[in-house]
mmCIF file of C-alpha atoms in Angstrom:
data_model
loop_
_atom_site.group_PDB
_atom_site.id
_atom_site.type_symbol
_atom_site.label_atom_id
_atom_site.label_comp_id
_atom_site.label_asym_id
_atom_site.label_seq_id
_atom_site.Cartn_x
_atom_site.Cartn_y
_atom_site.Cartn_z
ATOM 1 C CA MET O 1 0.105 -0.120 0.029
ATOM 2 C CA THR O 2 2.877 2.330 1.016
ATOM 3 C CA LEU O 3 4.793 1.127 -1.928
ATOM 4 C CA MET O 4 1.790 2.052 -4.348
ATOM 5 C CA LEU O 5 1.082 5.236 -2.805
ATOM 6 C CA PHE O 6 4.680 6.447 -2.701
ATOM 7 C CA SER O 7 5.415 4.909 -6.647
ATOM 8 C CA GLY O 8 1.966 7.079 -7.480
ATOM 9 C CA LEU O 9 3.704 9.773 -5.892
ATOM 10 C CA ALA O 10 7.007 10.249 -7.667
ATOM 11 C CA VAL O 11 5.120 9.121 -11.091
ATOM 12 C CA LEU O 12 2.907 12.269 -10.345
ATOM 13 C CA LEU O 13 6.286 14.153 -9.542
ATOM 14 C CA LEU O 14 7.602 13.261 -12.353
ATOM 15 C CA THR O 15 4.929 14.256 -14.814
ATOM 16 C CA ALA O 16 4.920 17.617 -13.036
ATOM 17 C CA LEU O 17 8.630 17.722 -13.984
ATOM 18 C CA ILE O 18 8.115 16.385 -17.678
ATOM 19 C CA TRP O 19 5.675 19.319 -18.021
ATOM 20 C CA ALA O 20 7.551 21.714 -16.228
ATOM 21 C CA LEU O 21 10.847 21.345 -18.362
ATOM 22 C CA ARG O 22 8.865 21.425 -21.666
ATOM 23 C CA ALA O 23 9.826 24.151 -23.799
ATOM 24 C CA PRO O 24 7.526 26.704 -23.537
ATOM 25 C CA SER O 25 4.975 27.673 -26.601
ATOM 26 C CA ARG O 26 6.370 30.387 -29.061
ATOM 27 C CA SER O 27 3.053 32.502 -28.149
ATOM 28 C CA SER O 28 4.227 32.290 -24.051
ATOM 29 C CA ARG O 29 8.018 32.669 -24.183
ATOM 30 C CA GLY O 30 8.820 35.643 -22.065
ATOM 31 C CA ASN O 31 8.588 38.251 -24.615
ATOM 32 C CA PHE O 32 5.757 40.982 -25.252
ATOM 33 C CA ASP O 33 3.163 40.512 -28.140
ATOM 34 C CA LEU O 34 2.734 44.536 -28.087
ATOM 35 C CA ASN O 35 0.638 44.174 -31.155
ATOM 36 C CA ALA O 36 -1.800 42.437 -28.962
ATOM 37 C CA LEU O 37 -2.210 44.940 -26.816
ATOM 38 C CA GLU O 38 -3.189 47.354 -29.621
ATOM 39 C CA GLN O 39 -5.930 45.093 -30.614
ATOM 40 C CA PRO O 40 -9.047 46.634 -30.892
ATOM 41 C CA ASN O 41 -11.450 43.785 -30.144
ATOM 42 C CA ARG O 42 -9.836 42.992 -26.429
ATOM 43 C CA ARG O 43 -12.020 45.093 -24.441
ATOM 44 C CA HIS O 44 -15.018 42.549 -24.429
ATOM 45 C CA ALA O 45 -16.110 44.072 -20.876
ATOM 46 C CA THR O 46 -16.713 47.102 -22.443
ATOM 47 C CA TYR O 47 -20.044 45.366 -23.840
ATOM 48 C CA LEU O 48 -21.212 44.229 -20.674
ATOM 49 C CA SER O 49 -24.158 47.007 -20.666
ATOM 50 C CA LEU O 50 -25.559 45.422 -24.314
ATOM 51 C CA VAL O 51 -25.357 41.922 -23.661
ATOM 52 C CA ARG O 52 -27.256 42.769 -20.113
ATOM 53 C CA HIS O 53 -30.269 44.114 -22.626
ATOM 54 C CA ALA O 54 -29.358 41.368 -24.774
ATOM 55 C CA ALA O 55 -30.133 38.574 -22.113
ATOM 56 C CA SER O 56 -32.885 40.563 -20.842
ATOM 57 C CA SER O 57 -36.563 38.971 -21.231
ATOM 58 C CA ASP O 58 -38.673 41.853 -21.523
ATOM 59 C CA ASP O 59 -38.148 41.341 -25.475
ATOM 60 C CA LEU O 60 -38.794 37.540 -25.331
ATOM 61 C CA ALA O 61 -41.839 38.877 -22.894
ATOM 62 C CA PHE O 62 -43.365 41.705 -25.217
ATOM 63 C CA LEU O 63 -42.897 39.144 -28.571
ATOM 64 C CA SER O 64 -44.736 36.569 -26.593
ATOM 65 C CA LYS O 65 -46.788 38.700 -25.180
ATOM 66 C CA ARG O 66 -47.672 39.452 -29.268
ATOM 67 C CA GLY O 67 -48.002 36.232 -30.234
ATOM 68 C CA TYR O 68 -44.599 35.920 -32.171
ATOM 69 C CA ALA O 69 -43.736 32.508 -31.004
ATOM 70 C CA LYS O 70 -41.012 31.308 -33.540
ATOM 71 C CA LEU O 71 -39.863 34.772 -33.140
ATOM 72 C CA GLN O 72 -39.800 34.848 -29.780
ATOM 73 C CA SER O 73 -37.664 31.440 -29.592
ATOM 74 C CA ARG O 74 -34.985 32.424 -32.437
ATOM 75 C CA LEU O 75 -34.679 35.601 -30.512
ATOM 76 C CA HIS O 76 -33.965 33.768 -27.605
ATOM 77 C CA ARG O 77 -31.253 31.411 -29.165
ATOM 78 C CA GLU O 78 -29.262 34.650 -30.785
ATOM 79 C CA ARG O 79 -29.244 36.137 -27.682
ATOM 80 C CA ARG O 80 -27.638 33.266 -26.006
ATOM 81 C CA LYS O 81 -25.269 32.820 -28.710
ATOM 82 C CA VAL O 82 -24.096 36.725 -28.517
ATOM 83 C CA VAL O 83 -24.052 36.201 -24.337
ATOM 84 C CA LEU O 84 -21.586 32.686 -24.816
ATOM 85 C CA LEU O 85 -19.284 34.562 -27.159
ATOM 86 C CA TYR O 86 -19.012 37.387 -24.985
ATOM 87 C CA LEU O 87 -18.367 35.129 -22.065
ATOM 88 C CA ASP O 88 -15.674 33.155 -23.947
ATOM 89 C CA GLN O 89 -14.391 36.949 -25.205
ATOM 90 C CA LEU O 90 -14.362 38.436 -21.461
ATOM 91 C CA ARG O 91 -12.180 35.296 -21.117
ATOM 92 C CA CYS O 92 -9.878 36.331 -23.431
ATOM 93 C CA ASP O 93 -9.573 39.339 -22.264
ATOM 94 C CA PHE O 94 -8.769 38.134 -18.623
ATOM 95 C CA GLU O 95 -6.015 35.484 -19.969
ATOM 96 C CA GLN O 96 -4.359 38.488 -21.875
ATOM 97 C CA LEU O 97 -4.324 40.944 -18.741
ATOM 98 C CA THR O 98 -3.056 38.063 -16.848
ATOM 99 C CA ARG O 99 -0.227 37.200 -19.496
ATOM 100 C CA THR O 100 1.118 40.418 -19.598
ATOM 101 C CA ALA O 101 0.948 40.424 -15.479
ATOM 102 C CA ARG O 102 2.979 37.626 -15.375
ATOM 103 C CA ALA O 103 5.486 39.358 -18.323
ATOM 104 C CA ILE O 104 6.258 42.298 -15.735
ATOM 105 C CA ALA O 105 6.577 40.774 -12.635
ATOM 106 C CA ALA O 106 9.065 37.978 -14.993
ATOM 107 C CA LEU O 107 10.678 41.951 -15.815
ATOM 108 C CA SER O 108 10.360 43.272 -12.476
ATOM 109 C CA PRO O 109 13.444 43.503 -9.747
ATOM 110 C CA SER O 110 11.095 42.458 -7.452
ATOM 111 C CA VAL O 111 7.832 40.601 -7.014
ATOM 112 C CA GLY O 112 5.448 40.660 -4.193
ATOM 113 C CA VAL O 113 4.554 37.593 -2.903
ATOM 114 C CA ARG O 114 1.553 38.821 -1.420
ATOM 115 C CA GLN O 115 0.265 40.445 -4.841
ATOM 116 C CA GLU O 116 1.112 36.782 -6.672
ATOM 117 C CA PHE O 117 -1.092 34.839 -4.413
ATOM 118 C CA GLN O 118 -3.991 37.426 -5.397
ATOM 119 C CA ARG O 119 -3.190 37.104 -8.718
ATOM 120 C CA ALA O 120 -3.494 33.219 -8.371
ATOM 121 C CA GLN O 121 -6.783 33.612 -6.381
ATOM 122 C CA LEU O 122 -8.189 36.120 -8.759
ATOM 123 C CA SER O 123 -7.783 33.984 -11.440
ATOM 124 C CA PHE O 124 -8.859 30.813 -9.506
ATOM 125 C CA GLU O 125 -12.253 32.424 -8.677
ATOM 126 C CA PHE O 126 -12.068 34.031 -12.364
ATOM 127 C CA LEU O 127 -12.583 30.340 -14.096
ATOM 128 C CA ALA O 128 -14.777 28.972 -11.400
ATOM 129 C CA ARG O 129 -17.208 31.728 -12.466
ATOM 130 C CA TYR O 130 -16.887 31.510 -15.745
ATOM 131 C CA TYR O 131 -17.514 27.789 -15.609
ATOM 132 C CA ALA O 132 -20.406 27.890 -13.468
ATOM 133 C CA ILE O 133 -22.014 30.129 -15.546
ATOM 134 C CA ARG O 134 -21.134 28.152 -18.824
ATOM 135 C CA LEU O 135 -22.961 25.692 -16.601
ATOM 136 C CA ALA O 136 -25.712 27.305 -16.292
ATOM 137 C CA PHE O 137 -26.009 28.592 -19.637
ATOM 138 C CA GLY O 138 -25.949 24.490 -20.673
ATOM 139 C CA TRP O 139 -29.093 24.116 -18.388
ATOM 140 C CA GLY O 140 -31.004 26.891 -19.953
ATOM 141 C CA PHE O 141 -30.498 29.688 -17.355
ATOM 142 C CA VAL O 142 -28.930 33.270 -17.911
ATOM 143 C CA PRO O 143 -27.152 34.247 -14.779
ATOM 144 C CA ILE O 144 -26.521 37.860 -15.630
ATOM 145 C CA ALA O 145 -25.853 38.623 -12.236
ATOM 146 C CA GLN O 146 -22.833 36.271 -12.543
ATOM 147 C CA LEU O 147 -21.845 37.601 -15.433
ATOM 148 C CA SER O 148 -21.561 40.943 -13.630
ATOM 149 C CA GLN O 149 -19.678 39.819 -10.666
ATOM 150 C CA LEU O 150 -17.163 38.019 -13.536
ATOM 151 C CA SER O 151 -16.920 41.450 -15.561
ATOM 152 C CA GLN O 152 -15.943 42.678 -12.192
ATOM 153 C CA VAL O 153 -13.056 40.352 -11.656
ATOM 154 C CA VAL O 154 -11.752 41.099 -14.845
ATOM 155 C CA SER O 155 -11.769 44.882 -13.845
ATOM 156 C CA GLN O 156 -10.208 44.075 -10.598
ATOM 157 C CA LEU O 157 -7.152 42.564 -12.030
ATOM 158 C CA SER O 158 -6.589 45.553 -14.558
ATOM 159 C CA ILE O 159 -6.638 48.084 -11.370
ATOM 160 C CA GLN O 160 -4.011 45.350 -9.110
ATOM 161 C CA MET O 161 -1.786 45.524 -12.380
ATOM 162 C CA GLU O 162 -1.833 49.125 -12.889
ATOM 163 C CA THR O 163 -0.923 49.235 -9.418
ATOM 164 C CA SER O 164 2.040 47.024 -9.575
ATOM 165 C CA MET O 165 2.913 48.939 -12.679
ATOM 166 C CA LYS O 166 3.058 51.689 -11.046
ATOM 167 C CA GLU O 167 5.988 50.350 -8.695
ATOM 168 C CA PHE O 168 7.436 48.845 -11.491
ATOM 169 C CA GLY O 169 8.012 52.607 -13.387
ATOM 170 C CA GLU O 170 9.040 54.106 -9.718
ATOM 171 C CA ARG O 171 11.610 51.465 -9.709
ATOM 172 C CA ALA O 172 13.053 51.436 -12.885
ATOM 173 C CA ALA O 173 13.096 55.547 -12.832
ATOM 174 C CA MET O 174 15.026 54.967 -9.684
ATOM 175 C CA ALA O 175 17.105 52.496 -10.914
ATOM 176 C CA ALA O 176 17.757 54.920 -14.467
ATOM 177 C CA ARG O 177 18.503 57.636 -12.073
ATOM 178 C CA THR O 178 21.231 55.954 -10.316
ATOM 179 C CA ALA O 179 22.782 54.606 -13.529
ATOM 180 C CA SER O 180 23.012 57.999 -14.929
ATOM 181 C CA SER O 181 24.421 59.597 -11.483
ATOM 182 C CA PRO O 182 27.804 61.171 -12.041
ATOM 183 C CA LEU O 183 28.640 60.411 -8.582
ATOM 184 C CA ASP O 184 27.758 56.186 -9.158
ATOM 185 C CA GLY O 185 31.472 55.196 -9.004
ATOM 186 C CA ASN O 186 31.185 54.522 -13.025
ATOM 187 C CA ASP O 187 34.029 57.329 -13.926
ATOM 188 C CA ALA O 188 31.214 58.480 -15.945
ATOM 189 C CA GLY O 189 31.938 62.083 -14.383
ATOM 190 C CA VAL O 190 36.068 61.828 -14.916
ATOM 191 C CA VAL O 191 37.029 63.547 -17.407
ATOM 192 C CA MET R 1 28.786 23.639 -6.056
ATOM 193 C CA PHE R 2 27.752 21.153 -8.533
ATOM 194 C CA ALA R 3 31.280 20.021 -8.849
ATOM 195 C CA TRP R 4 31.755 19.691 -5.335
ATOM 196 C CA TYR R 5 28.457 17.497 -5.264
ATOM 197 C CA MET R 6 29.844 14.925 -8.313
ATOM 198 C CA GLY R 7 32.946 14.822 -6.229
ATOM 199 C CA LEU R 8 31.589 14.189 -2.458
ATOM 200 C CA ASN R 9 29.677 11.687 -4.432
ATOM 201 C CA LEU R 10 32.606 10.116 -5.804
ATOM 202 C CA ALA R 11 34.548 10.512 -2.266
ATOM 203 C CA GLN R 12 31.508 8.943 -0.282
ATOM 204 C CA ALA R 13 31.499 5.746 -2.657
ATOM 205 C CA MET R 14 35.539 5.191 -2.564
ATOM 206 C CA ILE R 15 34.565 5.339 1.376
ATOM 207 C CA MET R 16 31.766 2.976 1.198
ATOM 208 C CA VAL R 17 33.983 0.613 -0.602
ATOM 209 C CA GLU R 18 36.561 0.749 2.101
ATOM 210 C CA VAL R 19 34.402 0.066 4.888
ATOM 211 C CA TYR R 20 32.057 -2.422 3.576
ATOM 212 C CA SER R 21 35.047 -4.148 2.545
ATOM 213 C CA HIS R 22 36.578 -3.768 5.961
ATOM 214 C CA PHE R 23 33.373 -3.935 8.361
ATOM 215 C CA GLY R 24 30.852 -6.071 5.812
ATOM 216 C CA PHE R 25 27.618 -4.045 4.543
ATOM 217 C CA ASN R 26 25.646 -4.758 7.252
ATOM 218 C CA SER R 27 27.642 -4.053 10.339
ATOM 219 C CA GLY R 28 26.966 -1.094 12.738
ATOM 220 C CA PRO R 29 29.854 1.160 11.686
ATOM 221 C CA SER R 30 28.931 0.819 8.277
ATOM 222 C CA TYR R 31 25.568 2.187 8.833
ATOM 223 C CA ARG R 32 26.727 4.619 10.540
ATOM 224 C CA ILE R 33 29.691 5.978 8.446
ATOM 225 C CA TYR R 34 27.153 5.678 5.611
ATOM 226 C CA TRP R 35 24.609 7.985 7.089
ATOM 227 C CA ALA R 36 27.002 10.390 8.280
ATOM 228 C CA THR R 37 28.418 10.864 5.048
ATOM 229 C CA GLN R 38 24.923 10.999 3.204
ATOM 230 C CA VAL R 39 23.840 13.877 5.207
ATOM 231 C CA ILE R 40 26.826 15.777 3.904
ATOM 232 C CA VAL R 41 25.619 14.845 0.273
ATOM 233 C CA MET R 42 22.090 15.306 0.645
ATOM 234 C CA ILE R 43 23.318 18.879 2.313
ATOM 235 C CA VAL R 44 25.414 19.708 -0.969
ATOM 236 C CA GLN R 45 22.851 18.348 -3.163
ATOM 237 C CA THR R 46 20.375 21.013 -1.592
ATOM 238 C CA LEU R 47 23.178 23.611 -2.322
ATOM 239 C CA ALA R 48 24.249 22.655 -5.514
ATOM 240 C CA SER R 49 20.384 22.491 -7.100
ATOM 241 C CA THR R 50 19.778 26.030 -5.160
ATOM 242 C CA GLU R 51 22.760 27.916 -6.973
ATOM 243 C CA ILE R 52 21.817 25.950 -10.449
ATOM 244 C CA LEU R 53 18.487 27.192 -10.253
ATOM 245 C CA HIS R 54 19.719 30.782 -8.880
ATOM 246 C CA ARG R 55 21.968 30.992 -12.115
ATOM 247 C CA ALA R 56 19.044 30.056 -14.343
ATOM 248 C CA LEU R 57 16.975 32.776 -12.683
ATOM 249 C CA GLU R 58 19.897 35.318 -12.923
ATOM 250 C CA ASP R 59 17.917 37.720 -15.010
ATOM 251 C CA TYR R 60 14.812 37.569 -13.244
ATOM 252 C CA PRO R 61 15.623 38.661 -9.536
ATOM 253 C CA GLY R 62 11.697 39.186 -9.099
ATOM 254 C CA ILE R 63 11.101 35.499 -9.522
ATOM 255 C CA TRP R 64 14.284 34.102 -7.708
ATOM 256 C CA GLU R 65 12.682 36.309 -4.948
ATOM 257 C CA LEU R 66 9.811 33.671 -5.014
ATOM 258 C CA VAL R 67 11.216 30.518 -5.474
ATOM 259 C CA TRP R 68 14.052 31.112 -2.981
ATOM 260 C CA ARG R 69 11.136 31.142 -0.662
ATOM 261 C CA VAL R 70 9.822 27.883 -1.610
ATOM 262 C CA ILE R 71 12.903 26.274 -1.243
ATOM 263 C CA LEU R 72 13.280 27.867 2.045
ATOM 264 C CA PHE R 73 9.848 26.665 3.379
ATOM 265 C CA ALA R 74 11.107 23.000 2.255
ATOM 266 C CA ILE R 75 14.165 23.172 3.880
ATOM 267 C CA ILE R 76 12.390 24.114 7.189
ATOM 268 C CA ALA R 77 9.890 21.369 6.572
ATOM 269 C CA ILE R 78 12.358 18.640 5.955
ATOM 270 C CA ILE R 79 14.349 19.886 9.540
ATOM 271 C CA GLY R 80 10.810 19.129 11.365
ATOM 272 C CA TYR R 81 10.349 16.008 9.786
ATOM 273 C CA ALA R 82 13.756 15.087 10.573
ATOM 274 C CA TRP R 83 13.432 16.217 13.987
ATOM 275 C CA ALA R 84 9.751 14.297 14.069
ATOM 276 C CA THR R 85 10.780 10.800 12.712
ATOM 277 C CA ALA R 86 14.582 10.259 12.606
ATOM 278 C CA ASN R 87 14.201 8.493 16.978
ATOM 279 C CA SER R 88 11.679 6.417 15.917
ATOM 280 C CA LYS R 89 11.677 3.149 17.526
ATOM 281 C CA ASP R 90 11.209 1.011 14.574
ATOM 282 C CA GLY R 91 14.552 1.696 13.299
ATOM 283 C CA TRP R 92 13.410 2.781 9.883
ATOM 284 C CA GLY R 93 13.746 6.474 11.271
ATOM 285 C CA LEU R 94 16.669 6.949 8.864
ATOM 286 C CA TRP R 95 14.881 5.530 5.871
ATOM 287 C CA ALA R 96 12.008 8.110 6.875
ATOM 288 C CA VAL R 97 14.161 10.974 6.923
ATOM 289 C CA HIS R 98 15.923 9.874 3.966
ATOM 290 C CA ARG R 99 13.001 9.352 1.717
ATOM 291 C CA GLY R 100 11.126 12.641 3.299
ATOM 292 C CA TYR R 101 14.335 14.664 2.262
ATOM 293 C CA TYR R 102 14.172 13.499 -1.430
ATOM 294 C CA PHE R 103 10.336 13.938 -1.268
ATOM 295 C CA THR R 104 10.340 17.244 -0.160
ATOM 296 C CA PHE R 105 13.279 17.952 -2.378
ATOM 297 C CA ALA R 106 11.529 16.714 -5.411
ATOM 298 C CA VAL R 107 8.306 18.354 -4.457
ATOM 299 C CA ALA R 108 10.184 22.436 -3.735
ATOM 300 C CA PHE R 109 12.192 21.757 -7.356
ATOM 301 C CA VAL R 110 9.159 20.993 -9.481
ATOM 302 C CA LEU R 111 7.228 23.131 -7.943
ATOM 303 C CA CYS R 112 10.171 26.013 -8.711
ATOM 304 C CA LEU R 113 10.052 24.946 -11.957
ATOM 305 C CA LEU R 114 6.396 25.122 -12.376
ATOM 306 C CA VAL R 115 6.644 28.593 -10.897
ATOM 307 C CA VAL R 116 9.490 29.590 -13.998
ATOM 308 C CA ARG R 117 7.135 27.808 -16.240
ATOM 309 C CA HIS R 118 4.504 30.241 -14.959
ATOM 310 C CA TYR R 119 5.920 33.030 -15.738
ATOM 311 C CA SER R 120 6.782 31.820 -19.759
ATOM 312 C CA ILE R 121 10.873 32.203 -18.145
ATOM 313 C CA SER R 122 12.843 30.366 -20.656
ATOM 314 C CA ILE R 123 15.844 28.563 -18.650
ATOM 315 C CA ASP R 124 18.900 27.474 -20.597
ATOM 316 C CA PRO R 125 18.838 23.417 -21.537
ATOM 317 C CA VAL R 126 21.611 22.647 -19.594
ATOM 318 C CA TYR R 127 20.391 23.757 -16.310
ATOM 319 C CA LYS R 128 16.773 22.333 -17.161
ATOM 320 C CA VAL R 129 18.688 18.716 -17.551
ATOM 321 C CA LEU R 130 20.749 19.488 -14.407
ATOM 322 C CA LEU R 131 17.795 20.667 -12.276
ATOM 323 C CA GLY R 132 15.548 17.722 -13.930
ATOM 324 C CA GLY R 133 18.374 14.845 -13.589
ATOM 325 C CA PHE R 134 18.453 15.709 -9.267
ATOM 326 C CA CYS R 135 14.331 15.414 -9.562
ATOM 327 C CA LEU R 136 14.634 12.710 -11.444
ATOM 328 C CA TYR R 137 17.528 11.000 -8.969
ATOM 329 C CA SER R 138 14.940 12.265 -6.285
ATOM 330 C CA CYS R 139 11.632 10.083 -7.037
ATOM 331 C CA GLY R 140 13.465 7.294 -7.713
ATOM 332 C CA VAL R 141 15.064 7.225 -4.615
ATOM 333 C CA ILE R 142 11.443 7.773 -2.882
ATOM 334 C CA VAL R 143 10.704 4.753 -4.475
ATOM 335 C CA ALA R 144 14.106 2.712 -3.634
ATOM 336 C CA ASP R 145 13.310 3.452 0.048
ATOM 337 C CA THR R 146 9.880 2.527 0.130
ATOM 338 C CA LEU R 147 10.837 -0.599 -1.649
ATOM 339 C CA VAL R 148 13.204 -1.685 0.465
ATOM 340 C CA LYS R 149 11.225 -1.504 3.847
ATOM 341 C CA SER R 150 8.485 -3.324 1.654
ATOM 342 C CA LEU R 151 11.435 -6.029 0.923
ATOM 343 C CA PHE R 152 12.468 -6.608 4.109
ATOM 344 C CA LEU R 153 8.598 -6.849 5.570
ATOM 345 C CA GLN R 154 8.718 -9.491 2.999
ATOM 346 C CA ASN R 155 11.647 -11.266 4.360
ATOM 347 C CA PHE R 156 13.217 -11.206 0.998
ATOM 348 C CA SER R 157 16.799 -11.627 1.739
ATOM 349 C CA ARG R 158 18.320 -9.838 -1.099
ATOM 350 C CA TYR R 159 16.516 -6.757 -0.299
ATOM 351 C CA SER R 160 19.734 -4.531 -0.083
ATOM 352 C CA ASP R 161 21.176 -5.675 -3.117
ATOM 353 C CA VAL R 162 18.267 -4.301 -5.290
ATOM 354 C CA TRP R 163 18.224 -1.284 -3.165
ATOM 355 C CA ASN R 164 21.764 -0.557 -4.344
ATOM 356 C CA GLY R 165 21.713 -1.638 -7.445
ATOM 357 C CA PHE R 166 18.212 0.339 -8.369
ATOM 358 C CA GLU R 167 19.980 3.257 -7.092
ATOM 359 C CA LEU R 168 23.354 2.817 -8.309
ATOM 360 C CA LEU R 169 21.325 2.748 -12.028
ATOM 361 C CA LEU R 170 19.510 5.617 -11.416
ATOM 362 C CA PHE R 171 22.791 7.344 -10.324
ATOM 363 C CA PHE R 172 24.511 6.501 -13.513
ATOM 364 C CA ALA R 173 21.408 6.993 -15.705
ATOM 365 C CA VAL R 174 21.185 10.663 -14.612
ATOM 366 C CA LEU R 175 25.173 11.246 -14.648
ATOM 367 C CA LEU R 176 25.126 10.111 -18.435
ATOM 368 C CA VAL R 177 22.570 12.610 -19.094
ATOM 369 C CA TRP R 178 24.382 15.476 -17.385
ATOM 370 C CA VAL R 179 27.475 14.344 -19.070
ATOM 371 C CA VAL R 180 25.736 14.991 -22.293
ATOM 372 C CA ALA R 181 24.063 18.120 -21.618
ATOM 373 C CA LEU R 182 27.456 19.568 -20.240
ATOM 374 C CA ARG R 183 29.281 19.476 -23.565
ATOM 375 C CA HIS R 184 27.170 22.145 -24.518
ATOM 376 C CA PRO R 185 28.322 25.810 -23.398
ATOM 377 C CA VAL R 186 25.635 27.667 -21.165
ATOM 378 C CA ARG R 187 24.110 30.890 -22.985
ATOM 379 C CA VAL R 188 25.585 33.961 -21.599
ATOM 380 C CA SER R 189 23.582 35.747 -19.196
ATOM 381 C CA ALA R 190 21.853 39.126 -20.377
ATOM 382 C CA SER R 191 22.155 40.422 -16.643
ATOM 383 C CA SER R 192 25.506 42.781 -17.518
ATOM 384 C CA GLN R 193 22.821 45.665 -18.383
ATOM 385 C CA PRO R 194 19.575 44.687 -16.280
ATOM 386 C CA SER R 195 18.628 47.847 -15.555
ATOM 387 C CA GLN R 196 18.628 49.594 -18.791
ATOM 388 C CA ALA R 197 17.041 46.288 -20.260
ATOM 389 C CA THR R 198 13.941 46.769 -17.270
ATOM 390 C CA GLY R 199 13.451 50.356 -17.941
ATOM 391 C CA GLY R 200 13.196 49.994 -21.594
ATOM 392 C CA ALA R 201 10.524 47.080 -21.633
ATOM 393 C CA TYR R 202 8.785 49.030 -19.125
ATOM 394 C CA GLU R 203 8.569 52.440 -20.762
ATOM 395 C CA SER R 204 7.694 50.779 -23.908
ATOM 396 C CA VAL R 205 4.514 48.365 -22.317
ATOM 397 C CA SER R 206 3.848 50.344 -19.649
ATOM 398 C CA PRO R 207 1.952 53.308 -21.443
ATOM 399 C CA GLN R 208 0.216 51.036 -23.678
ATOM 400 C CA VAL R 209 -1.465 48.266 -21.425
ATOM 401 C CA ASN R 210 -1.926 51.036 -18.825
ATOM 402 C CA ALA R 211 -4.278 52.967 -21.388
ATOM 403 C CA SER R 212 -6.052 49.778 -22.464
ATOM 404 C CA LEU R 213 -6.600 49.200 -18.577
ATOM 405 C CA ARG R 214 -7.668 52.906 -17.822
ATOM 406 C CA GLU R 215 -10.335 52.342 -21.118
ATOM 407 C CA MET R 216 -11.597 49.012 -19.342
ATOM 408 C CA ASN R 217 -12.194 50.221 -15.658
ATOM 409 C CA ASP R 218 -13.586 53.376 -16.899
ATOM 410 C CA THR R 219 -16.239 51.566 -18.770
ATOM 411 C CA LEU R 220 -16.764 49.355 -16.253
ATOM 412 C CA ARG R 221 -17.322 52.097 -13.912
ATOM 413 C CA LYS R 222 -19.633 54.036 -15.745
ATOM 414 C CA PHE R 223 -21.574 50.279 -16.571
ATOM 415 C CA PHE R 224 -22.027 50.104 -12.614
ATOM 416 C CA GLY R 225 -22.708 53.758 -11.779
ATOM 417 C CA LYS R 226 -25.520 53.419 -14.352
ATOM 418 C CA GLN R 227 -26.939 50.373 -12.578
ATOM 419 C CA ALA R 228 -26.683 51.853 -9.600
ATOM 420 C CA ALA R 229 -28.803 54.863 -10.448
#
């Protein structure tokens, strides 16, 4: 029993080791993809109000009252598609933000453990909500309140990133000032 | 430090050959000398692998800050576990500590490598092979140490031969991989101008990301404001 347990753990560790040592894919290598930041379609959270409107039942109730049952079901289907597309794009936004956050952390001379844990927690929270919403959609619900929460998580992350970038900038500026100082001992001021 | 580790391993092997031929494999002095030298080898292994990881992350001081904390936590866990188990009454205390050390070592370094991967940091293949070798050997030792106790409890007479043979084979396999890897030169670190590189990357990326995030935040703030109203 113990042999099985420890052998299993060793196999698990070896699998994790192989995965960790695998060369990162071209897209996820340490360098920034600056063009990705300029893509106009990346801020999908901005469409939340439209999606909220698309997911509301008022229009469907109106069509139902008027007797357009076919149109109502078609509209319902189309709108569900739109909301699901929005959800997927929101996830893309989030992944883009976390990728940038990781790249900034990797370049930063100092990384806050608490901040990184917070980011990991936020990522976990986001994914849990994302899958919960998708599951709810699968069962025919339109959980618009959860969708708003999900957008809020993306927003929270962006605020957190802005703070870390500010700190990062201050440190970089300080390093640049120190490097360019004539009293830094690099003979820069000696004629 | 890696050279020290290799040298100490060789020295330990030579000492043990002498000790076993003089006192015999199952004698008390052989047992004590083996464990005394093994502790030194284990400490040097930790130092060597930590040094390799430090070199690999030379250009990423922020990530190194995260990683050394993981290693420190592992060291504290090993000491605590050793303290609690080494004096166990059934005579397997030292084996448990030995296995515990390699288990904690493997977990800590695999975690460090996962952290490195999480941040998409590309480290030199030579360092990867060296660290991978240490982890592979540790995983093998975990299995070997568990196997030796299991065989002993099943009254298998040649349990020590199996354990010795397994560890030796594994060590030689890892050694072979290390020799092949060390034939290639290690990539020169870009840390000669760290502040300029960091500052430059920040200056080009930061305004673009900031603008995108601010726009995202503003829209969300407006939306939530409208919702509250």
